[in-house]
CSV table of C-alpha atoms and ligand atoms in Angstrom, one decimal:
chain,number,residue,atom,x,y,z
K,1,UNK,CA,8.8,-29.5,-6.5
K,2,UNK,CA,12.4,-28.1,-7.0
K,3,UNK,CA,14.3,-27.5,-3.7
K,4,UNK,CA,14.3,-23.9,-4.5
K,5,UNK,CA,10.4,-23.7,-4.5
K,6,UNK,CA,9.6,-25.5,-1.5
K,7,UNK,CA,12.7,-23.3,0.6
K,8,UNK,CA,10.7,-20.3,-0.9
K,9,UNK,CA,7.3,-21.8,0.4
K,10,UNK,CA,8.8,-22.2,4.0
K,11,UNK,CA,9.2,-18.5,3.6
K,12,UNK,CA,6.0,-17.3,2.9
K,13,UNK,CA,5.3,-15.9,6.2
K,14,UNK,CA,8.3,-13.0,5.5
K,15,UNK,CA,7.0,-12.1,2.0
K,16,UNK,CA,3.4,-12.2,3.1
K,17,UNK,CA,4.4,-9.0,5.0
K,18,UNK,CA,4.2,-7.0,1.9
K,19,UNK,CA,1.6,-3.9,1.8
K,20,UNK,CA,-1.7,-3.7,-0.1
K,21,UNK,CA,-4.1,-1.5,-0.5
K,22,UNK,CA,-6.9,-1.4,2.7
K,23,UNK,CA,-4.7,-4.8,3.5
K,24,UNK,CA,-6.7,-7.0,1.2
K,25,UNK,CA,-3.6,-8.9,0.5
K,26,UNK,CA,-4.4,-9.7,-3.0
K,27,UNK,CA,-2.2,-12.4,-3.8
K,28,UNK,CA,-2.7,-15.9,-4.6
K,29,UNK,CA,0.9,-17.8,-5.1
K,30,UNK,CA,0.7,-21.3,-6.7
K,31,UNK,CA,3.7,-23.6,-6.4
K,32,UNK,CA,4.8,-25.4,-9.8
K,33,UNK,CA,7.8,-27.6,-9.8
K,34,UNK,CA,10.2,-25.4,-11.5
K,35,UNK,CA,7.9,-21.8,-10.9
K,36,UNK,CA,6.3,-20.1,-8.7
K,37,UNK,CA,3.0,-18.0,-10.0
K,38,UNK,CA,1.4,-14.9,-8.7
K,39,UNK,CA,-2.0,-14.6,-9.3
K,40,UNK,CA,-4.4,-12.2,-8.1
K,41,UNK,CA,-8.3,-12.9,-6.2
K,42,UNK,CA,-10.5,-11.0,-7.3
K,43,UNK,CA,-12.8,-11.2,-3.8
K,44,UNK,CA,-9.7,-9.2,-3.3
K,45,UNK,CA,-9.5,-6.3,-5.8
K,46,UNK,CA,-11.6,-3.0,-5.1
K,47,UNK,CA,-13.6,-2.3,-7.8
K,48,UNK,CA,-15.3,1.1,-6.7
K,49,UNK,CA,-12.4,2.4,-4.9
K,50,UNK,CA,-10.2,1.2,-7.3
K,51,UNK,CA,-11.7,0.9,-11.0
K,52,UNK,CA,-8.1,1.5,-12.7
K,53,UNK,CA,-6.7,-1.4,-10.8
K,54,UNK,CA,-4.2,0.9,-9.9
K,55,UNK,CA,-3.2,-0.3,-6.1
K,56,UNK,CA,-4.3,-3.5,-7.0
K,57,UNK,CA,-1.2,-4.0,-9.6
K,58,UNK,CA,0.8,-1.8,-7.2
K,59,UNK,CA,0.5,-4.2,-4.2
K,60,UNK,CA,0.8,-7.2,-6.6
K,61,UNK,CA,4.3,-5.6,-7.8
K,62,UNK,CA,4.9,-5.3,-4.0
K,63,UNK,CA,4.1,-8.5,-3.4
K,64,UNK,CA,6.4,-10.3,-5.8
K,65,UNK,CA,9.3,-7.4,-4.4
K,66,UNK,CA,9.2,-9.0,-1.5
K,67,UNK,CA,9.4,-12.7,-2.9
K,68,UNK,CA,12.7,-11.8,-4.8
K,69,UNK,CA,14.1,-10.5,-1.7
K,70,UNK,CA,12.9,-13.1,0.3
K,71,UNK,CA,14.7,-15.3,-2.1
K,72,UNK,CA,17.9,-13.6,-2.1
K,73,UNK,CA,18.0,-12.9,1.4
K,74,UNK,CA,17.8,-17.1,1.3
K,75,UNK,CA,20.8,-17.2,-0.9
K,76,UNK,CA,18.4,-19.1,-3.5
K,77,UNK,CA,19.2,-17.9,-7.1
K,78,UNK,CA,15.7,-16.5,-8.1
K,79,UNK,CA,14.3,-13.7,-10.9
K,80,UNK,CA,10.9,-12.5,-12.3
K,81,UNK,CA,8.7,-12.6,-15.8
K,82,UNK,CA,6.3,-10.1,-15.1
K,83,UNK,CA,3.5,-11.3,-17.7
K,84,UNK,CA,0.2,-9.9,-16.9
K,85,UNK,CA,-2.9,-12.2,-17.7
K,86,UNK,CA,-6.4,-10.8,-17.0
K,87,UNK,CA,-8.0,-14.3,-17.9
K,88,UNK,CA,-5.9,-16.2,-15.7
K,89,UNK,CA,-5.6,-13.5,-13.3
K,90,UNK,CA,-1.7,-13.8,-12.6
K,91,UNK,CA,0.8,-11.1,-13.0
K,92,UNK,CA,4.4,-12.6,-12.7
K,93,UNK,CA,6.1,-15.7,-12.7
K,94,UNK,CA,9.0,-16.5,-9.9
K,95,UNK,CA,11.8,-18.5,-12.3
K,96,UNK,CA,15.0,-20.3,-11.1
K,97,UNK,CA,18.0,-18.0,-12.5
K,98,UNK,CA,21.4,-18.0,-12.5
K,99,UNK,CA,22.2,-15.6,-9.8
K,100,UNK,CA,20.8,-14.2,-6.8
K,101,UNK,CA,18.4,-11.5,-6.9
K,102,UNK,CA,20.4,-8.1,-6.8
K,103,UNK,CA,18.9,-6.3,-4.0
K,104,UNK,CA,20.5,-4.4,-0.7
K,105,UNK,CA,17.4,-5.1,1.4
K,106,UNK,CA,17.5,-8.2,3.7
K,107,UNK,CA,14.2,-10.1,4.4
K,108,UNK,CA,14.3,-8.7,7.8
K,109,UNK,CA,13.3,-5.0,6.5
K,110,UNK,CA,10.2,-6.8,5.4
K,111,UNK,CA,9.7,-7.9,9.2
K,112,UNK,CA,9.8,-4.7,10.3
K,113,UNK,CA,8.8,-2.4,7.6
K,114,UNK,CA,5.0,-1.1,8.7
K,115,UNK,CA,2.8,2.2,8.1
K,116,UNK,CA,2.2,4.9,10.4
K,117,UNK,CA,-0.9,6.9,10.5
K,118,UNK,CA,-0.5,8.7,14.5
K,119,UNK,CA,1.3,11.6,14.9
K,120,UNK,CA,5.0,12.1,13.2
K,121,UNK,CA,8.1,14.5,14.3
K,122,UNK,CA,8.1,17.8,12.7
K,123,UNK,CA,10.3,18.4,9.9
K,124,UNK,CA,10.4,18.2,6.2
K,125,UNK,CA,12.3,15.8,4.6
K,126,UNK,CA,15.9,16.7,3.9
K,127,UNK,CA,16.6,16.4,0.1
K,128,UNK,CA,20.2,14.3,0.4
K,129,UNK,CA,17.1,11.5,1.5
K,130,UNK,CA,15.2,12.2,-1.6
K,131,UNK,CA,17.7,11.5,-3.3
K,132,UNK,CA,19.5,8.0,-2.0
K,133,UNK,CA,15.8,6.7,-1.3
K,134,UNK,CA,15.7,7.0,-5.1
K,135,UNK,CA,18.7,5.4,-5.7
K,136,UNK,CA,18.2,2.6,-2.9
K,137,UNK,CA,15.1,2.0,-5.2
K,138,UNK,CA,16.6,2.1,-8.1
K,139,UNK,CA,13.2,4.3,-9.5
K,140,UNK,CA,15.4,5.3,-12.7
K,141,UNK,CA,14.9,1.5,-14.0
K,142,UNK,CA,10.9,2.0,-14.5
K,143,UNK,CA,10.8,5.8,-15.5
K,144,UNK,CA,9.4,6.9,-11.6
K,145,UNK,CA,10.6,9.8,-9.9
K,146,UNK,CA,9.7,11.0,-6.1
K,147,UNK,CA,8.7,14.2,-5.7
K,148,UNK,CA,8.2,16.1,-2.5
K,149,UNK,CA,5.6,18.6,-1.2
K,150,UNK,CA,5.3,20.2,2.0
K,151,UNK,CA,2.5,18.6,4.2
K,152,UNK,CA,0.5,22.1,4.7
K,153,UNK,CA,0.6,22.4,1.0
K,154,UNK,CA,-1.8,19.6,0.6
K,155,UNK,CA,-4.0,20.1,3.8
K,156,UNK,CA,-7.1,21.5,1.9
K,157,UNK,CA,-6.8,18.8,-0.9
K,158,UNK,CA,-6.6,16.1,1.9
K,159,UNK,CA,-10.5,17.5,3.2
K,160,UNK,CA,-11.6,17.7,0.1
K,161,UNK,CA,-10.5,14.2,-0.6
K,162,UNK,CA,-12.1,12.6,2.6
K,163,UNK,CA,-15.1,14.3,1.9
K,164,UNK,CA,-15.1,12.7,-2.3
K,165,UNK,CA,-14.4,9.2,-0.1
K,166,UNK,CA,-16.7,9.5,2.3
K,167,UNK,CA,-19.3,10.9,0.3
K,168,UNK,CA,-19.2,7.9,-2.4
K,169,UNK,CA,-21.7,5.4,-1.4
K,170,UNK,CA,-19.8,2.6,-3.4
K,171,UNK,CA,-16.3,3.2,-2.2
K,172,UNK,CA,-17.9,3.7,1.2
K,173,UNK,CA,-19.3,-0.1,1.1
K,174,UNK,CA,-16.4,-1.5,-0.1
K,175,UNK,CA,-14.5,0.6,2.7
K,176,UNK,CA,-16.8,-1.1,5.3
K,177,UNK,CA,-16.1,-4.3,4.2
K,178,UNK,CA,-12.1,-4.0,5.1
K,179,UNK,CA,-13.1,-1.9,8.3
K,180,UNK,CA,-12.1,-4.0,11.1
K,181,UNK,CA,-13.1,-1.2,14.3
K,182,UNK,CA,-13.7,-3.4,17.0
K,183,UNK,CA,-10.7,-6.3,18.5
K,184,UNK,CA,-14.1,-8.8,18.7
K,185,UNK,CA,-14.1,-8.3,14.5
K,186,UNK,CA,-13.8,-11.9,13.5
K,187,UNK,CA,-11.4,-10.8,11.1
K,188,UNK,CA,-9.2,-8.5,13.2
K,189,UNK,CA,-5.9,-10.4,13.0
K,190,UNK,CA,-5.7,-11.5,9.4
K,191,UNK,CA,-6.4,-8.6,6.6
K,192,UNK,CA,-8.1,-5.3,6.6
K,193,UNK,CA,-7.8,-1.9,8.2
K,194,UNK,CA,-8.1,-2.2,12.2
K,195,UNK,CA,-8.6,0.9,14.3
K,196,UNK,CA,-5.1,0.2,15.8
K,197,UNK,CA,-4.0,0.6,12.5
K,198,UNK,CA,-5.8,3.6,11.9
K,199,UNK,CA,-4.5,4.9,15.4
K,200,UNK,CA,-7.9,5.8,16.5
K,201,UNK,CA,-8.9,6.3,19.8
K,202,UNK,CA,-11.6,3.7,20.8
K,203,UNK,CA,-14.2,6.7,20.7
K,204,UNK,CA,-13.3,7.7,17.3
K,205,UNK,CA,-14.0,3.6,16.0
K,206,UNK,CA,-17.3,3.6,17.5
K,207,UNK,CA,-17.7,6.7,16.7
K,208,UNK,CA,-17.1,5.9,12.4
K,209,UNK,CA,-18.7,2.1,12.6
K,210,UNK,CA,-21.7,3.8,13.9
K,211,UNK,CA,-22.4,6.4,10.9
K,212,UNK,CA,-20.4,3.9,8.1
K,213,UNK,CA,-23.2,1.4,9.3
K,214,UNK,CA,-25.6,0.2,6.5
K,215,UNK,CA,-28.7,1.8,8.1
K,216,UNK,CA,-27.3,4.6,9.0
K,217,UNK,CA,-25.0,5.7,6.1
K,218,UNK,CA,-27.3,7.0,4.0
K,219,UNK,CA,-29.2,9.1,6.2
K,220,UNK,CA,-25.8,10.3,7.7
K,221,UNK,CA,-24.7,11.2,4.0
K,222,UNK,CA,-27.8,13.7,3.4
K,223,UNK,CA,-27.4,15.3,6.4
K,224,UNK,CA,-23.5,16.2,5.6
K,225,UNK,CA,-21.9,13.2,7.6
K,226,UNK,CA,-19.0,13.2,4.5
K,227,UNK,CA,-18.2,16.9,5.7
K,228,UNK,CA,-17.7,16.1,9.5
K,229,UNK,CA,-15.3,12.9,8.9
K,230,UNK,CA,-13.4,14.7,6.1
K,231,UNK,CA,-13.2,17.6,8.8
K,232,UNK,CA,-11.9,15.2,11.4
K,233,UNK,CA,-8.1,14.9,8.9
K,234,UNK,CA,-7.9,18.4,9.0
K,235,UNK,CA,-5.4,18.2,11.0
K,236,UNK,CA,-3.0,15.5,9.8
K,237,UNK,CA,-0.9,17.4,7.6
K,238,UNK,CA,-0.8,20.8,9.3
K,239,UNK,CA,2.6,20.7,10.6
K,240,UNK,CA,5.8,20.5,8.8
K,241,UNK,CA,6.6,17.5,7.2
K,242,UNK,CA,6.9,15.9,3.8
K,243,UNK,CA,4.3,14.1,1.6
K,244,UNK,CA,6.2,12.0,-1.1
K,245,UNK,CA,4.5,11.6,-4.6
K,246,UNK,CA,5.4,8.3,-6.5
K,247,UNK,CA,5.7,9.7,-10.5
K,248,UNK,CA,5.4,7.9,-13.4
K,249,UNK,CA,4.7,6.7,-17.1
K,250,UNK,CA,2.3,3.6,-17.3
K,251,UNK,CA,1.1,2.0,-19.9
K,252,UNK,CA,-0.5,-0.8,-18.3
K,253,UNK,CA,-0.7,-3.4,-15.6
K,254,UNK,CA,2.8,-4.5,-16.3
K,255,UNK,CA,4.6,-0.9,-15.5
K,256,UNK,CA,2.1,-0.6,-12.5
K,257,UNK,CA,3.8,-3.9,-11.3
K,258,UNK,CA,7.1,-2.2,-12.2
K,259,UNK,CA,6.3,0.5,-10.1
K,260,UNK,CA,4.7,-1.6,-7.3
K,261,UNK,CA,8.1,-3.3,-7.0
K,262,UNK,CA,10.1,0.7,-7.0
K,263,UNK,CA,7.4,1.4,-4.4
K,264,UNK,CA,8.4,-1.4,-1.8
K,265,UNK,CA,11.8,-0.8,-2.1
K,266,UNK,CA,11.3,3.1,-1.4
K,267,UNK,CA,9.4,2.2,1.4
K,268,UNK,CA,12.2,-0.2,2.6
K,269,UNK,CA,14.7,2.3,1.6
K,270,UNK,CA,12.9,5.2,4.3
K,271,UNK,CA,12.3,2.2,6.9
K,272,UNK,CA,16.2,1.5,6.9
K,273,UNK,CA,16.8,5.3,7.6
K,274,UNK,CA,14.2,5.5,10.6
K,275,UNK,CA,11.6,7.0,8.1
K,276,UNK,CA,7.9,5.6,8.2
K,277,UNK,CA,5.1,6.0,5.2
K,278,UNK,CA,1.4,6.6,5.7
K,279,UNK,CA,-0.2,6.5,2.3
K,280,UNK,CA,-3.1,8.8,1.4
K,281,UNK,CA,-4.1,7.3,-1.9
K,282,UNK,CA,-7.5,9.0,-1.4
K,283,UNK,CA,-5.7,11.9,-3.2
K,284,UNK,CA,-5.3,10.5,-6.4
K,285,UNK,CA,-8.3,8.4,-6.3
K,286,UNK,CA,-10.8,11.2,-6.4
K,287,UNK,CA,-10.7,12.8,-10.0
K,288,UNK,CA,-10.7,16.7,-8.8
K,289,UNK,CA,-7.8,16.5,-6.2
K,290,UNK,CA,-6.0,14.4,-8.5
K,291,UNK,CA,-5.8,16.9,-11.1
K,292,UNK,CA,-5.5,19.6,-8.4
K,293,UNK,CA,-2.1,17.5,-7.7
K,294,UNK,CA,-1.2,17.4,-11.2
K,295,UNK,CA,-0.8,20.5,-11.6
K,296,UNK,CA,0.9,21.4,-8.6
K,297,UNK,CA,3.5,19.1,-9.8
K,298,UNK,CA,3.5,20.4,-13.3
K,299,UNK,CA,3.0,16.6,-14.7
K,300,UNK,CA,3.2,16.2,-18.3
K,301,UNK,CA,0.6,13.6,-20.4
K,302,UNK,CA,3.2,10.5,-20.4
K,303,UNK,CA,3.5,11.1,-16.3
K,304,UNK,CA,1.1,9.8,-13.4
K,305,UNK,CA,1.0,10.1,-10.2
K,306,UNK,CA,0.8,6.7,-8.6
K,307,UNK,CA,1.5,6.5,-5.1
K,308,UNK,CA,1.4,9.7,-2.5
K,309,UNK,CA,2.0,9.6,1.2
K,310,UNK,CA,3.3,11.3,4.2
K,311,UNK,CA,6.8,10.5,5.9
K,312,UNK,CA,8.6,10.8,8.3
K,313,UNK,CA,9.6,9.5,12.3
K,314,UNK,CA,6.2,8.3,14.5
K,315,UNK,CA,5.7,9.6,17.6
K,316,UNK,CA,4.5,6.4,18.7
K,317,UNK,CA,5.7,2.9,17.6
K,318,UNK,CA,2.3,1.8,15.2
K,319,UNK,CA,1.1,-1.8,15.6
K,320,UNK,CA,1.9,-4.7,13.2
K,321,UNK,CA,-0.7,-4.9,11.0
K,322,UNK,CA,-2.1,-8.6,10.8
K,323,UNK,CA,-1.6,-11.2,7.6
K,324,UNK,CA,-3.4,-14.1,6.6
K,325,UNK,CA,-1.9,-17.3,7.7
K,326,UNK,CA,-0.1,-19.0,5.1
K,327,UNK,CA,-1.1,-22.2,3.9
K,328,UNK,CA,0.9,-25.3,4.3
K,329,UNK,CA,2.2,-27.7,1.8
X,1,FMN,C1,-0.9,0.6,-3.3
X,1,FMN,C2,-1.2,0.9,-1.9
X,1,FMN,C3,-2.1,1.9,-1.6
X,1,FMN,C4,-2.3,2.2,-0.2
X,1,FMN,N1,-3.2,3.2,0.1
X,1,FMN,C5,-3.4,3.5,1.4
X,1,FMN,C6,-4.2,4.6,1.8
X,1,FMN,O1,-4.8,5.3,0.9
X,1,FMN,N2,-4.4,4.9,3.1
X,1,FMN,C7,-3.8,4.1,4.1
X,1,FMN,O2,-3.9,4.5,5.2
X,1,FMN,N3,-3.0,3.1,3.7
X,1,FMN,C8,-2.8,2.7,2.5
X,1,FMN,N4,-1.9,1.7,2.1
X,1,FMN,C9,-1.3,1.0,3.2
X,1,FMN,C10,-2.0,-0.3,3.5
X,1,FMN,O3,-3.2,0.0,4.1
X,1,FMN,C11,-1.1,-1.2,4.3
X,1,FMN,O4,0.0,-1.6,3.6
X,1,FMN,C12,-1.8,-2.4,4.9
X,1,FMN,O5,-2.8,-2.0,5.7
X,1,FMN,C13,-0.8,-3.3,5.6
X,1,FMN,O6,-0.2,-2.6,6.7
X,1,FMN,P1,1.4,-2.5,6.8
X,1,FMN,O7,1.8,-1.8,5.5
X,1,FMN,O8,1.6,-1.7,8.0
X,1,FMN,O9,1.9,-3.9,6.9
X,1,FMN,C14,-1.7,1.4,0.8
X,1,FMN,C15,-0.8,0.4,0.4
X,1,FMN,C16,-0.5,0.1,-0.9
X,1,FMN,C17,0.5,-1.0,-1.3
């Protein structure tokens, strides 16, 4: 194994801390002697939630983001093939280069880079932020564009969302699976969505493992259950704030990597400004309210929207979510 391979694999812990989708953590890196791979498990992907494989190439892109920075941060002269192989289930390949990764994010913004879902500061986003987020991301280099809308604009979608989500029994099970709503969940500390994530009150987890359970669910689900949750996030963009739409072309997996990677590095870009993200991916995952969004951003055919979520300063500091531990050599 090359030098530069094995200082990357004493890294993993710092590039493990990129996002994913319900915090499945998709990933699957294989060390070569002269590469790197990024593969992908499918136990992993989220097939009803997800059919497109949309977030799944999203966090993949994220993913091998945060190896190149890792890398460079490392001072060890690293770049990227993105090559995109459904049969062998890998999307990039880490290479040895002649330079250092050009990036002005330091491995520690991975570290402390996290999403918010609790309560944020009032206040839309000032567009001078818009703008250098952009640029810190360099979002011209894969044709994707951030475009704001105020919170309140998209309150009624957000119900009506929620109630789509919690109202499909498929994405529902595959929700449950990455639930993690109790501390004694065996799971609590290495993947999945924890109610300390969530920032749920310890009423509100019972409250959702209780009707989400198998038994119950379906019963719950006739008698208007999806109504009550989806009324429950009524509240979460009723103030004034910004919710930031990730815009772009794709025309397949390989751009939804290239966007994956713009994604991170807006997220990174906000975090480095005080600025935290709480995705609502719900929005474009349900057909109506994504062509409801659509059109309130006047998107043409060649243009997608690929990524939406609130910003701005927490109220109260959010937990770190948990990561799986990294396997030795
Ligand atoms: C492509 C993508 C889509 C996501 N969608 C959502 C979402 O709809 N709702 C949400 O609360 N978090 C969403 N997240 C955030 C993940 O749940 C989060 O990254 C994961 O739980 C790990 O937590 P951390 O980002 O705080 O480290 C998404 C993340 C990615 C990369």
């Amino acid at each position: 194994m090359s030098d530069w391979v094995s200082a990357l694999r004493g890294r993993e812990a710092v590039f493990r801390r990129a996002p994913s989708a319900h915090n499945t953590q998709p990933w699957v890196v294989r060390y070569g002697t002269d590469e790197v791979a990024v593969h992908w498990d499918p136990a992993r992907a989220l097939p009803d939630s997800d059919p497109t494989g949309r977030d799944l190439f999203l966090s993949l892109g994220a993913f091998v983001e945060a190896c190149l920075i890792t890398a460079a941060d490392a001072g060890l002269p690293v770049s990227v093939e993105v090559d995109v192989d459904a049969g062998e289930r890998r999307v990039a390949r880490l290479v040895s280069a002649d330079a250092v990764y050009d990036t002005r994010f330091p491995a520690a913004a991975l570290e402390l880079r996290r999403c918010a879902r609790g309560e944020y500061q009032p206040g839309e986003l000032a567009p001078v932020v818009l703008e250098e987020a952009s640029l810190d991301a360099d979002l011209a280099a894969c044709g994707g564009q951030l475009r704001a809308v105020p919170c309140r604009e998209l309150a009624g979608l957000l119900v009506d969302a929620d109630r789509w989500m919690f109202g499909t029994p498929a994405v529902v099970r595959e929700l449950r699976g990455w639930l993690r709503l109790s501390p004694r969940h065996p799971r609590y500390a290495v993947d999945g969505l924890t109610d300390r994530a969530m920032a749920m009150t310890r009423a509100e987890a019972v409250g959702l493992a209780a009707v989400l359970a198998p038994a119950v669910y379906p019963v719950a689900r006739r008698l208007g259950a999806p109504a009550l949750l989806a009324a429950a996030s009524k509240g979460l963009l009723r103030y004034d704030g910004s919710v930031l739409v990730l815009v772009g072309p794709v025309d397949g997996p390989a751009d939804l990597v290239g966007h994956g990677r713009a994604l991170l590095r807006v997220w990174l870009s906000l975090a480095s400004r005080g600025l935290a993200v709480h995705p609502l991916s719900q929005l474009i995952d349900c057909a109506a309210t994504a062509a409801a969004l659509r059109s309130r951003l006047g998107l043409g055919a060649g243009e997608s929207p690929l990524a939406v979520f609130r910003v701005g300063r927490y109220v109260t500091e959010p937990v770190r979510s948990g990561r799986l531990p990294t396997v030795g050599p």
